[in-house]
Amino acid sequence: MSEANLNFNGLDSSSLGFVPYDEQTLLIPERDITFTEVSGRNGDVATDNHRLKSVPFKLSGDIFPDNGQTIEQAKTTLSNALLADGNYHQLTWSGEPDYVYNALFYAQHEVKRTTDFFASIDLSFTVYPYKFIKSGLTAIAVKQGQKLTNLGKVESEPLITITGSGDCTLSIGSSALSLKSVDGGIIIDTMNQTCTSLDHKRTQFDKMYSDFQKLPKGDSTVGLTSGFTATIVPRWAVIV
């Protein structure tokens, strides 16, 4: 059984004494559907709630203590690193070098200790139903008339930074983001549903006069009010 590599929240598995197997349990997300039984009607009525549910990401491996540690000490190192907070963080692994997961580690796990210096564990993260293409996590400067091509398979939820003052419209395809009385700049995070000042210290929802903007599949043309500049981290994604 060959070895893999895992990185979660900037921590590499090798630095934690955890060696993943190059085998993973791959799960396909579940669409959120509500089923309703109707008297006199065969079958159930299916109502699509227009979302995919989160999905487990499972990776098994061995714990090899380093620097004279015992298994118990190595387990403590691993648990303190993975459970440092209850937030989602980026996760990558060597089996999919071109993708990044948005992952949360929170559940209780069992360490199977075999000897003083060897144990195994099945790690299970909870991940978004989308995984992100690495090249889509870099900011792109956009301008009037520019063409954007969504490299993913779904509408993406971008991070948009706009600089300038006054009223502004950023359009991408048929979708338009309308802003009023911008004072120097604004950051709109569609995925996390936040709208803040450039220093991230002040909310700016009072300047938004449209819904959060998603980037459509395929090709789109950019429109931007004169006097403003914009960068987009597009977050191109595919279903896991």
Coordinates of N, CA, C and O in Angstrom, one line a residue, residues 48-178:
D48 N -37.1 19.8 -5.2 CA -35.7 20.1 -5.2 C -35.4 21.4 -4.4 O -36.0 22.5 -4.7
N49 N -34.6 21.3 -3.3 CA -34.2 22.5 -2.5 C -33.1 23.2 -3.1 O -32.5 24.1 -2.4
H50 N -32.6 22.9 -4.3 CA -31.6 23.6 -5.1 C -30.3 23.7 -4.3 O -29.7 24.8 -4.3
R51 N -29.8 22.7 -3.8 CA -28.5 22.6 -3.1 C -28.0 21.2 -3.0 O -28.8 20.2 -3.1
L52 N -26.7 21.1 -2.9 CA -26.1 19.8 -2.6 C -25.7 19.8 -1.1 O -25.2 20.8 -0.6
K53 N -25.8 18.6 -0.5 CA -25.4 18.5 0.9 C -23.9 18.3 1.1 O -23.2 17.8 0.1
S54 N -23.3 18.7 2.2 CA -21.9 18.4 2.5 C -21.7 16.9 2.5 O -22.6 16.1 2.6
V55 N -20.4 16.5 2.3 CA -20.1 15.1 2.1 C -18.8 14.8 2.9 O -17.9 15.7 3.1
P56 N -18.7 13.6 3.5 CA -17.5 13.2 4.2 C -16.3 13.0 3.2 O -16.5 12.5 2.1
F57 N -15.1 13.4 3.6 CA -13.9 13.1 2.9 C -13.1 12.2 3.9 O -12.6 12.6 4.9
K58 N -12.9 10.9 3.5 CA -12.3 9.9 4.4 C -10.9 9.5 3.9 O -10.8 9.2 2.7
L59 N -10.0 9.5 4.7 CA -8.6 9.2 4.4 C -8.0 8.4 5.5 O -7.9 8.9 6.7
S60 N -7.6 7.1 5.3 CA -7.0 6.3 6.3 C -5.4 6.4 6.2 O -4.9 6.7 5.2
G61 N -4.8 6.1 7.4 CA -3.3 6.2 7.4 C -2.8 5.7 8.7 O -3.5 5.2 9.6
D62 N -1.5 5.8 8.8 CA -0.8 5.3 10.0 C -0.2 6.5 10.7 O 0.1 7.6 10.2
I63 N 0.0 6.4 12.0 CA 0.6 7.4 12.9 C 2.0 6.8 13.2 O 2.1 5.7 13.8
F64 N 3.0 7.5 12.9 CA 4.4 7.2 13.2 C 5.0 8.3 14.0 O 5.3 9.4 13.5
P65 N 5.2 8.1 15.3 CA 5.8 9.1 16.2 C 7.2 9.5 15.8 O 7.9 8.7 15.2
D66 N 7.5 10.8 16.0 CA 8.8 11.3 15.6 C 9.5 11.9 16.9 O 8.8 12.2 17.9
N67 N 10.8 12.0 16.8 CA 11.6 12.6 17.9 C 11.3 12.0 19.3 O 11.2 12.6 20.3
G68 N 11.2 10.6 19.2 CA 11.1 9.9 20.5 C 9.7 9.9 21.1 O 9.6 9.5 22.3
Q69 N 8.7 10.4 20.4 CA 7.4 10.5 21.0 C 6.8 9.1 21.1 O 7.1 8.2 20.3
T70 N 5.8 8.9 22.0 CA 5.0 7.7 22.1 C 3.8 7.9 21.2 O 3.6 9.0 20.7
I71 N 3.1 6.8 21.0 CA 1.8 6.9 20.2 C 0.9 7.9 20.8 O 0.2 8.7 20.1
E72 N 0.8 7.9 22.1 CA -0.1 8.8 22.8 C 0.3 10.3 22.6 O -0.6 11.1 22.4
Q73 N 1.5 10.5 22.6 CA 2.0 11.9 22.4 C 1.8 12.3 20.9 O 1.4 13.5 20.7
A74 N 2.0 11.4 20.0 CA 1.8 11.7 18.6 C 0.3 11.9 18.3 O -0.1 12.8 17.5
K75 N -0.6 11.2 19.0 CA -2.0 11.4 18.9 C -2.4 12.8 19.4 O -3.2 13.5 18.7
T76 N -1.8 13.2 20.5 CA -2.1 14.5 21.0 C -1.7 15.6 20.1 O -2.4 16.6 19.8
T77 N -0.5 15.4 19.4 CA -0.1 16.4 18.4 C -1.0 16.5 17.3 O -1.4 17.6 16.8
L78 N -1.5 15.4 16.8 CA -2.4 15.3 15.7 C -3.8 16.0 16.0 O -4.3 16.8 15.3
S79 N -4.3 15.6 17.2 CA -5.6 16.1 17.5 C -5.6 17.6 17.8 O -6.5 18.4 17.5
N80 N -4.5 18.1 18.4 CA -4.4 19.6 18.7 C -4.3 20.4 17.4 O -4.8 21.5 17.3
A81 N -3.6 19.8 16.4 CA -3.5 20.4 15.1 C -4.8 20.5 14.3 O -5.3 21.5 13.8
L82 N -5.5 19.3 14.3 CA -6.8 19.2 13.5 C -7.9 19.9 14.1 O -8.9 20.4 13.4
L83 N -7.9 20.0 15.5 CA -9.1 20.5 16.2 C -8.8 21.9 16.8 O -9.3 22.3 17.8
A84 N -7.9 22.6 16.1 CA -7.5 23.9 16.6 C -8.6 24.9 16.6 O -8.7 25.8 17.5
D85 N -9.6 24.8 15.7 CA -10.8 25.6 15.7 C -11.9 24.8 15.0 O -11.7 23.7 14.5
G86 N -13.1 25.4 15.0 CA -14.2 24.8 14.3 C -14.6 25.4 13.0 O -15.8 25.5 12.6
N87 N -13.6 25.9 12.3 CA -13.8 26.6 11.0 C -13.5 25.7 9.8 O -12.7 24.7 9.9
Y88 N -14.0 26.0 8.6 CA -13.6 25.4 7.4 C -12.2 25.9 7.0 O -11.9 27.1 7.2
H89 N -11.4 25.0 6.4 CA -10.1 25.4 5.9 C -9.8 24.7 4.6 O -10.5 23.7 4.3
Q90 N -8.8 25.1 3.9 CA -8.4 24.5 2.7 C -7.8 23.1 3.0 O -7.0 23.0 3.9
L91 N -8.2 22.1 2.2 CA -7.6 20.8 2.3 C -7.1 20.3 0.9 O -7.9 20.5 -0.1
T92 N -5.9 19.9 0.8 CA -5.4 19.3 -0.5 C -4.8 17.9 -0.2 O -4.4 17.6 1.0
W93 N -4.8 17.1 -1.2 CA -4.1 15.8 -1.0 C -3.5 15.4 -2.3 O -4.0 15.8 -3.4
S94 N -2.5 14.5 -2.2 CA -1.7 14.2 -3.4 C -2.5 13.4 -4.5 O -2.1 13.4 -5.6
G95 N -3.6 12.8 -4.1 CA -4.4 12.1 -5.2 C -5.1 13.0 -6.2 O -5.5 12.6 -7.2
E96 N -5.3 14.3 -5.8 CA -5.9 15.3 -6.7 C -5.2 16.6 -6.6 O -5.6 17.6 -6.0
P97 N -4.0 16.6 -7.2 CA -3.1 17.8 -7.1 C -3.7 19.1 -7.7 O -3.2 20.2 -7.4
D98 N -4.7 19.0 -8.5 CA -5.2 20.2 -9.2 C -6.5 20.8 -8.5 O -7.0 21.8 -8.9
Y99 N -6.9 20.2 -7.3 CA -8.1 20.6 -6.7 C -7.8 21.0 -5.2 O -6.9 20.5 -4.6
V100 N -8.7 21.9 -4.7 CA -8.7 22.2 -3.3 C -10.1 22.0 -2.7 O -11.1 22.5 -3.3
Y101 N -10.1 21.4 -1.5 CA -11.4 21.2 -0.8 C -11.6 22.2 0.2 O -10.6 22.8 0.8
N102 N -12.8 22.6 0.6 CA -13.1 23.4 1.7 C -13.6 22.4 2.8 O -14.7 21.9 2.7
A103 N -12.8 22.2 3.8 CA -13.0 21.1 4.7 C -13.1 21.5 6.2 O -12.4 22.5 6.6
L104 N -13.8 20.8 7.0 CA -14.0 21.0 8.4 C -13.7 19.7 9.1 O -14.2 18.6 8.7
F105 N -12.9 19.7 10.2 CA -12.6 18.6 11.0 C -13.1 18.8 12.4 O -12.8 19.8 13.1
Y106 N -14.1 18.0 12.8 CA -14.7 18.2 14.1 C -15.1 16.9 14.9 O -15.2 17.0 16.1
A107 N -15.2 15.8 14.2 CA -15.8 14.6 14.8 C -14.7 13.8 15.7 O -13.5 14.0 15.5
Q108 N -15.3 13.0 16.6 CA -14.4 12.1 17.4 C -13.9 11.0 16.5 O -14.6 10.5 15.7
H109 N -12.6 10.7 16.7 CA -12.0 9.6 15.9 C -11.3 8.6 16.8 O -10.8 8.9 18.0
E110 N -11.2 7.4 16.3 CA -10.5 6.3 17.1 C -9.2 6.0 16.5 O -9.0 5.8 15.3
V111 N -8.2 6.0 17.4 CA -6.8 5.6 17.1 C -6.6 4.2 17.5 O -6.8 3.8 18.7
K112 N -6.2 3.4 16.5 CA -6.0 1.9 16.8 C -4.5 1.7 17.0 O -3.7 1.6 16.1
R113 N -4.1 1.6 18.3 CA -2.8 1.5 18.7 C -2.4 0.0 18.6 O -3.0 -0.9 19.2
T114 N -1.3 -0.3 17.9 CA -0.8 -1.7 17.8 C 0.4 -1.9 18.6 O 0.5 -2.9 19.3
T115 N 1.4 -0.9 18.6 CA 2.6 -1.0 19.4 C 2.9 0.4 20.0 O 2.1 1.3 19.8
D116 N 4.0 0.5 20.8 CA 4.3 1.8 21.3 C 4.7 2.8 20.3 O 4.6 4.0 20.5
F117 N 4.9 2.3 19.1 CA 5.4 3.2 18.0 C 4.6 3.1 16.7 O 5.1 3.5 15.7
F118 N 3.4 2.5 16.8 CA 2.6 2.4 15.6 C 1.2 2.3 15.9 O 0.7 1.7 16.9
A119 N 0.4 3.1 15.1 CA -1.1 3.1 15.2 C -1.7 3.5 13.9 O -1.0 4.0 13.0
S120 N -3.0 3.2 13.7 CA -3.7 3.6 12.5 C -4.9 4.4 12.9 O -5.4 4.3 14.0
I121 N -5.4 5.2 11.9 CA -6.5 6.0 12.1 C -7.2 6.3 10.8 O -6.6 6.3 9.7
D122 N -8.5 6.4 10.8 CA -9.3 6.7 9.7 C -9.8 8.2 9.9 O -10.8 8.4 10.7
L123 N -9.2 9.1 9.2 CA -9.6 10.5 9.3 C -10.8 10.8 8.4 O -10.9 10.3 7.3
S124 N -11.8 11.6 9.0 CA -13.0 11.9 8.2 C -13.2 13.4 8.4 O -13.5 13.9 9.5
F125 N -13.1 14.1 7.3 CA -13.4 15.6 7.2 C -14.8 15.7 6.6 O -15.3 14.9 5.9
T126 N -15.5 16.8 6.9 CA -16.7 17.2 6.2 C -16.3 18.3 5.2 O -15.7 19.3 5.6
V127 N -16.7 18.1 3.9 CA -16.3 19.0 2.9 C -17.5 19.6 2.2 O -18.5 18.9 2.1
Y128 N -17.3 20.8 1.6 CA -18.3 21.3 0.7 C -18.5 20.4 -0.5 O -17.7 19.6 -0.8
P129 N -19.7 20.4 -1.0 CA -20.0 19.5 -2.2 C -19.3 19.8 -3.5 O -19.4 19.1 -4.4
Y130 N -18.6 21.0 -3.4 CA -17.7 21.4 -4.6 C -16.3 21.3 -4.2 O -15.9 21.6 -3.0
K131 N -15.4 21.0 -5.1 CA -14.0 21.2 -4.9 C -13.5 22.2 -6.0 O -14.1 22.3 -7.1
F132 N -12.5 23.0 -5.6 CA -12.1 24.2 -6.3 C -10.9 23.9 -7.2 O -9.9 23.3 -6.7
I133 N -10.9 24.4 -8.4 CA -9.8 24.2 -9.3 C -8.7 25.2 -8.8 O -9.0 26.4 -8.6
K134 N -7.5 24.8 -8.6 CA -6.5 25.6 -8.0 C -6.2 26.9 -8.8 O -6.0 28.0 -8.2
S135 N -6.2 26.8 -10.1 CA -6.0 28.0 -10.9 C -7.1 29.1 -10.7 O -6.8 30.2 -11.0
G136 N -8.2 28.7 -10.2 CA -9.3 29.6 -10.0 C -9.3 30.3 -8.7 O -10.2 31.0 -8.3
L137 N -8.2 30.0 -7.9 CA -8.1 30.6 -6.5 C -7.1 31.8 -6.5 O -6.7 32.3 -5.5
T138 N -6.7 32.2 -7.7 CA -5.8 33.3 -7.9 C -6.6 34.5 -8.4 O -7.4 34.3 -9.3
A139 N -6.3 35.7 -7.9 CA -7.1 36.9 -8.3 C -6.8 37.2 -9.8 O -5.6 37.2 -10.3
I140 N -7.8 37.6 -10.5 CA -7.7 38.0 -11.9 C -8.2 39.5 -12.0 O -9.3 39.8 -11.5
A141 N -7.4 40.3 -12.6 CA -7.8 41.7 -12.8 C -8.7 41.7 -14.1 O -8.3 41.2 -15.1
V142 N -9.9 42.3 -13.9 CA -10.8 42.3 -15.0 C -11.1 43.8 -15.5 O -10.9 44.7 -14.7
K143 N -11.5 43.9 -16.7 CA -11.8 45.2 -17.3 C -12.9 45.2 -18.3 O -13.4 44.1 -18.7
Q144 N -13.4 46.3 -18.6 CA -14.5 46.4 -19.5 C -14.3 45.7 -20.8 O -13.2 45.8 -21.5
G145 N -15.2 44.8 -21.2 CA -15.1 44.0 -22.5 C -14.3 42.8 -22.4 O -14.3 42.0 -23.4
Q146 N -13.8 42.5 -21.3 CA -12.9 41.3 -21.1 C -13.8 40.0 -21.1 O -14.9 40.0 -20.6
K147 N -13.3 38.9 -21.7 CA -14.0 37.6 -21.7 C -13.5 36.8 -20.5 O -12.3 36.6 -20.4
L148 N -14.4 36.2 -19.7 CA -14.1 35.2 -18.7 C -14.6 33.9 -19.1 O -15.8 33.8 -19.5
T149 N -13.8 32.8 -18.9 CA -14.2 31.5 -19.2 C -14.2 30.7 -17.9 O -13.2 30.5 -17.3
N150 N -15.4 30.2 -17.5 CA -15.5 29.4 -16.3 C -14.9 28.0 -16.6 O -15.5 27.3 -17.4
L151 N -13.9 27.7 -15.9 CA -13.2 26.4 -16.1 C -13.9 25.3 -15.4 O -13.5 24.1 -15.6
G152 N -14.9 25.6 -14.6 CA -15.5 24.5 -13.8 C -16.8 24.0 -14.5 O -17.0 24.3 -15.6
K153 N -17.6 23.3 -13.7 CA -18.8 22.7 -14.2 C -20.1 23.2 -13.6 O -21.2 22.8 -13.9
V154 N -19.9 24.2 -12.6 CA -21.0 24.8 -11.9 C -20.9 26.3 -11.9 O -19.8 26.8 -12.2
E155 N -21.9 27.0 -11.6 CA -21.8 28.5 -11.3 C -20.8 28.6 -10.1 O -20.9 27.9 -9.2
S156 N -19.9 29.6 -10.2 CA -19.0 29.8 -9.2 C -19.4 31.0 -8.3 O -20.1 31.9 -8.7
E157 N -18.9 30.9 -7.0 CA -19.2 32.0 -6.0 C -17.9 32.8 -5.7 O -17.1 32.4 -4.9
P158 N -17.7 33.9 -6.4 CA -16.4 34.5 -6.4 C -16.1 35.4 -5.2 O -17.1 35.8 -4.5
L159 N -14.9 35.8 -5.1 CA -14.5 36.9 -4.2 C -14.1 38.1 -5.1 O -13.2 38.0 -5.9
I160 N -14.9 39.2 -4.9 CA -14.7 40.3 -5.8 C -14.2 41.5 -5.0 O -14.8 41.9 -4.0
T161 N -13.2 42.2 -5.5 CA -12.6 43.4 -4.9 C -12.8 44.5 -5.9 O -12.2 44.4 -7.0
I162 N -13.5 45.6 -5.6 CA -13.7 46.7 -6.4 C -13.1 48.0 -5.8 O -13.3 48.2 -4.6
T163 N -12.3 48.7 -6.5 CA -11.7 50.0 -6.0 C -12.2 51.1 -6.8 O -12.4 51.0 -8.0
G164 N -12.4 52.3 -6.1 CA -13.0 53.5 -6.7 C -14.0 54.1 -5.8 O -14.4 53.5 -4.7
S165 N -14.6 55.2 -6.2 CA -15.6 55.9 -5.4 C -16.8 56.3 -6.3 O -16.6 56.7 -7.4
G166 N -18.0 56.2 -5.7 CA -19.2 56.6 -6.4 C -20.1 55.4 -6.7 O -20.0 54.4 -6.0
D167 N -20.9 55.5 -7.7 CA -21.8 54.4 -8.1 C -21.1 53.5 -9.1 O -20.5 54.0 -10.0
C168 N -21.3 52.2 -9.0 CA -20.6 51.3 -9.9 C -21.5 50.1 -10.2 O -22.3 49.6 -9.4
T169 N -21.3 49.6 -11.4 CA -22.0 48.3 -11.8 C -20.9 47.4 -12.4 O -20.1 47.8 -13.3
L170 N -20.8 46.2 -11.9 CA -20.0 45.2 -12.5 C -20.9 44.1 -13.0 O -21.6 43.5 -12.3
S171 N -20.8 43.9 -14.4 CA -21.7 42.9 -15.0 C -20.8 41.8 -15.5 O -19.7 42.1 -16.0
I172 N -21.2 40.6 -15.4 CA -20.5 39.4 -16.0 C -21.6 38.6 -16.6 O -22.4 38.0 -16.0
G173 N -21.6 38.6 -18.0 CA -22.7 37.9 -18.7 C -24.0 38.7 -18.4 O -24.1 39.9 -18.4
S174 N -25.1 37.9 -18.0 CA -26.4 38.6 -17.8 C -26.5 39.0 -16.3 O -27.5 39.5 -15.9
S175 N -25.5 38.7 -15.5 CA -25.6 39.0 -14.1 C -24.9 40.4 -13.8 O -23.8 40.6 -14.3
A176 N -25.5 41.2 -13.0 CA -25.0 42.5 -12.7 C -24.9 42.8 -11.2 O -25.9 42.5 -10.4
L177 N -23.8 43.3 -10.7 CA -23.7 43.7 -9.3 C -23.7 45.2 -9.3 O -22.9 45.9 -9.9
S178 N -24.7 45.8 -8.6 CA -25.0 47.2 -8.5 C -24.6 47.8 -7.1 O -25.1 47.3 -6.1

